[in-house]
XYZ file of C-alpha atoms in Angstrom:
209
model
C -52.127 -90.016 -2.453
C -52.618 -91.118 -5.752
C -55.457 -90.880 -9.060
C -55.171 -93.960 -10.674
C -56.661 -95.321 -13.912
C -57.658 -98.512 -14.833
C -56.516 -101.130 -17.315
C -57.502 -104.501 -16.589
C -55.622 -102.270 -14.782
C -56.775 -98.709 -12.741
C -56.476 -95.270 -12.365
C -56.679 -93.797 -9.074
C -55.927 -90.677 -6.944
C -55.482 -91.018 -3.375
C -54.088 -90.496 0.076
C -54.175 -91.916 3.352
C -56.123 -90.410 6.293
C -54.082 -88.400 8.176
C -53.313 -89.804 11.715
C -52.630 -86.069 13.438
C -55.391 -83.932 15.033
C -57.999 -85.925 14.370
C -61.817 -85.919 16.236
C -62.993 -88.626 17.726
C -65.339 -90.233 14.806
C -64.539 -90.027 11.210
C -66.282 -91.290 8.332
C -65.546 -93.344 4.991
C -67.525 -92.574 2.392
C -67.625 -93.962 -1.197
C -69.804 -93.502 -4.398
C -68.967 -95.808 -7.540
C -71.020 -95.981 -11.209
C -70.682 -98.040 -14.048
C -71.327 -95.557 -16.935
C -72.617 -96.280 -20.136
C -70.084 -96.596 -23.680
C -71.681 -93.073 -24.840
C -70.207 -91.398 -21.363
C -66.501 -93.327 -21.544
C -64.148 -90.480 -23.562
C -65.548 -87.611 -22.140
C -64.991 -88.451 -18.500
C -62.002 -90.474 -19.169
C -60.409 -87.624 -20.706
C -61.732 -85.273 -18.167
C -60.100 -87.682 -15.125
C -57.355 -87.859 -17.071
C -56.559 -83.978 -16.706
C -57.741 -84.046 -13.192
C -55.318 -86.774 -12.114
C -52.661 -84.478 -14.366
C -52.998 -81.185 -12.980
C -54.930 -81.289 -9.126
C -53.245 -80.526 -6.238
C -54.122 -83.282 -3.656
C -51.288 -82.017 -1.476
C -53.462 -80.280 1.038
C -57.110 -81.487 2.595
C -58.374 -78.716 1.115
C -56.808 -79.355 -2.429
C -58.408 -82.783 -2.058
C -61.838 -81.708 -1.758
C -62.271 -79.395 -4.372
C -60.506 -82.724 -6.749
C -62.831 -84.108 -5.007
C -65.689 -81.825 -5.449
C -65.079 -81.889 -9.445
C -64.887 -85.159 -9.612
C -68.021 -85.691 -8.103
C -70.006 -82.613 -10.592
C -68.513 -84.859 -13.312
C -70.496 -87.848 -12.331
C -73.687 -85.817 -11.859
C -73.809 -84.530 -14.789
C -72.952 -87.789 -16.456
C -75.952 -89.232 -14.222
C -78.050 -89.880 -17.599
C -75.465 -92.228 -18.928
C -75.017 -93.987 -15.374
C -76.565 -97.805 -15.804
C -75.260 -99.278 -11.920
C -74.207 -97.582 -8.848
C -73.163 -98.143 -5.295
C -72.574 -96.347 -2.444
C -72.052 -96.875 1.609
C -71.040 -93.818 4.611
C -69.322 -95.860 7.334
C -68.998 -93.786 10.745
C -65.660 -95.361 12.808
C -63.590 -94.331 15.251
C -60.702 -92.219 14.494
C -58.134 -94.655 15.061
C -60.245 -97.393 12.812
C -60.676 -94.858 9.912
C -57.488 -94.858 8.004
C -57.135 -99.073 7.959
C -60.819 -99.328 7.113
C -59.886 -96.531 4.238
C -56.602 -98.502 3.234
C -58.315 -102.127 2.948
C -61.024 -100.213 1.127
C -58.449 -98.951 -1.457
C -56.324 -101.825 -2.154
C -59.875 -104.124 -2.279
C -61.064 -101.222 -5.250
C -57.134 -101.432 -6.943
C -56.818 -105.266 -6.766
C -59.587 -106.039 -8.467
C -57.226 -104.664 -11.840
C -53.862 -106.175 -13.038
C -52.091 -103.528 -14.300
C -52.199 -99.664 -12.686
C -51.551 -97.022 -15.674
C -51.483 -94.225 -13.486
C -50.729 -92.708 -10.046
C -51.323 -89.245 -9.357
C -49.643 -87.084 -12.203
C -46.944 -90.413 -13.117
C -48.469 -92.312 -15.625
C -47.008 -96.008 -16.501
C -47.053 -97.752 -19.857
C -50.030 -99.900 -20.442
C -49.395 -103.702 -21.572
C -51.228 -105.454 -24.513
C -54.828 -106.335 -23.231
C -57.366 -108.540 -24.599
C -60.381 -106.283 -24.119
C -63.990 -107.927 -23.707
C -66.352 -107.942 -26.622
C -68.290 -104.393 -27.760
C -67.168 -100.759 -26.541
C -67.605 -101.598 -23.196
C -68.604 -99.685 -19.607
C -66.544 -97.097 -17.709
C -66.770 -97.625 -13.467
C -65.480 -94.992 -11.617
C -65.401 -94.842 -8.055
C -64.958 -92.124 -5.381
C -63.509 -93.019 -2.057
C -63.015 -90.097 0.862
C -62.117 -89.938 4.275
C -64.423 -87.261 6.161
C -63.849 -85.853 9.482
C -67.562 -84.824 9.941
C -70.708 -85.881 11.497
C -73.044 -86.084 9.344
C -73.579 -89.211 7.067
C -74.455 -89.343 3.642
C -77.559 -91.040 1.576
C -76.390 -94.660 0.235
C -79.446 -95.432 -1.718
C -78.444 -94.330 -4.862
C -80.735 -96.577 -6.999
C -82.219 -93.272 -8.845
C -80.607 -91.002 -11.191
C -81.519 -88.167 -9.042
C -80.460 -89.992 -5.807
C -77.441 -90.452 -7.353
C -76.805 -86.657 -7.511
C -78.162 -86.184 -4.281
C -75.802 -88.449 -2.683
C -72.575 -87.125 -5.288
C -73.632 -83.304 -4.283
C -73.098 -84.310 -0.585
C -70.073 -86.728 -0.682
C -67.700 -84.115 0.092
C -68.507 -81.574 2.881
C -69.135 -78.112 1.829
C -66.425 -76.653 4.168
C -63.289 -77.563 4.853
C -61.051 -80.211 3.263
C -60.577 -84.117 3.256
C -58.415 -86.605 4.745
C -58.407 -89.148 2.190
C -59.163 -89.360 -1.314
C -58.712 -91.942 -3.621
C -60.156 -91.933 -7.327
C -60.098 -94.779 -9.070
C -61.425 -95.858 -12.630
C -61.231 -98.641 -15.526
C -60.597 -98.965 -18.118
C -58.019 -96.119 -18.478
C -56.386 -96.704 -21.950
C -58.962 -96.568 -25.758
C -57.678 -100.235 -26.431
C -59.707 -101.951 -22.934
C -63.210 -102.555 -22.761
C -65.238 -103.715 -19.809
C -68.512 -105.888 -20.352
C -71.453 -106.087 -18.583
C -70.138 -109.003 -17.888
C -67.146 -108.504 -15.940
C -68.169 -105.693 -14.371
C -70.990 -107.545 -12.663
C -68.076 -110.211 -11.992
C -65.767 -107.362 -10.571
C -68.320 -105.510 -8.856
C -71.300 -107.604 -7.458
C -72.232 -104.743 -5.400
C -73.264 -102.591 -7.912
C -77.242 -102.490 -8.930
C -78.943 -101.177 -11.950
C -80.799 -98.023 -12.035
C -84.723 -97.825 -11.789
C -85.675 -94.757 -14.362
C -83.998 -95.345 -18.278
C -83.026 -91.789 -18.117
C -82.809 -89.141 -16.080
């Protein structure tokens, strides 16, 4: 498991599905916003002390990182400009590959990692883009549960809708990976390259909200 931060590089917290006990479906889910300059410090810091402090050593330890995680990015919904998000529903045994590929697709699209869970690693020189830049976090979890989750988050308040239901309201997870860039002041992410990196992500309808 591991909470990684991004640099040209990542930040990320996250663990593997685990392969014991499991039902016969399980479910991949994952939400991930580009936030606007205004937004960056605030929930960098905040992911920051999360990927410091949670304990992501149990399933149910993962979903209430999880959980806070995801109340972060609703109330940061305002300063959201593009989102993405997509439930998948496999079979047991095809959930934890699908969640692994998933993972190392989100971390490879970043050079350098700065951070894994509470071990953080020394960022190298960067040449940041032009301008303060964006902040994309995403949320990746492995569900044992039925139900799916809304993926049309092109709304501000679908956005929340879908964040408020990532995580099931009992229980715990069995996967979680956090991931977001950049995760050091001296990085800076156009508009640019994040549409490069991210071509799935589209723009909010509503200007605020």
């Amino acid at each position: 498991m591991a909470w990684v931060a991004g640099l040209g590089a990542t930040a990320a917290l996250a663990v593997g599905i685990a392969r014991s006990q499991r039902p016969t479906r399980a479910q991949v889910r994952r939400v991930t916003v580009a936030l606007h300059p205004r937004a960056r410090a605030h929930v960098t810091r905040a992911l920051d002390g999360m990927g410091a402090s949670a304990d992501i050593s149990t399933p149910v330890g993962r979903a209430e990182a999880a959980r806070r995680v995801c109340l972060l990015l609703s109330d940061e919904a305002g300063a959201t400009e593009r989102a993405f998000a997509q439930c998948e529903t496999l079979a047991a045994d095809d959930a934890p590959p699908r969640f692994d590929a998933l993972a190392d697709d989100l971390r490879a699209r970043y050079e350098h990692e700065t951070r894994r869970n509470a071990e953080t690693r020394l960022a190298p020189a960067v040449t940041p883009d032009a301008g303060p830049g964006l902040l994309v976090v995403t949320v990746l979890v492995g569900v044992e549960a039925p139900d799916t989750v809304q993926t049309d988050v092109s709304t501000r308040a679908a956005l929340r809708s879908t964040l408020a239901t990532l995580v099931p309201s009992r229980g715990g997870l069995a996967a979680l990976e956090v991931i977001w860039s950049p995760s050091v002041d001296e990085d800076a992410l156009s508009p640019e390259t994040v549409t490069a990196r991210y071509p799935e992500l589209t723009a909010l309808r509503e200007v605020a909200g």
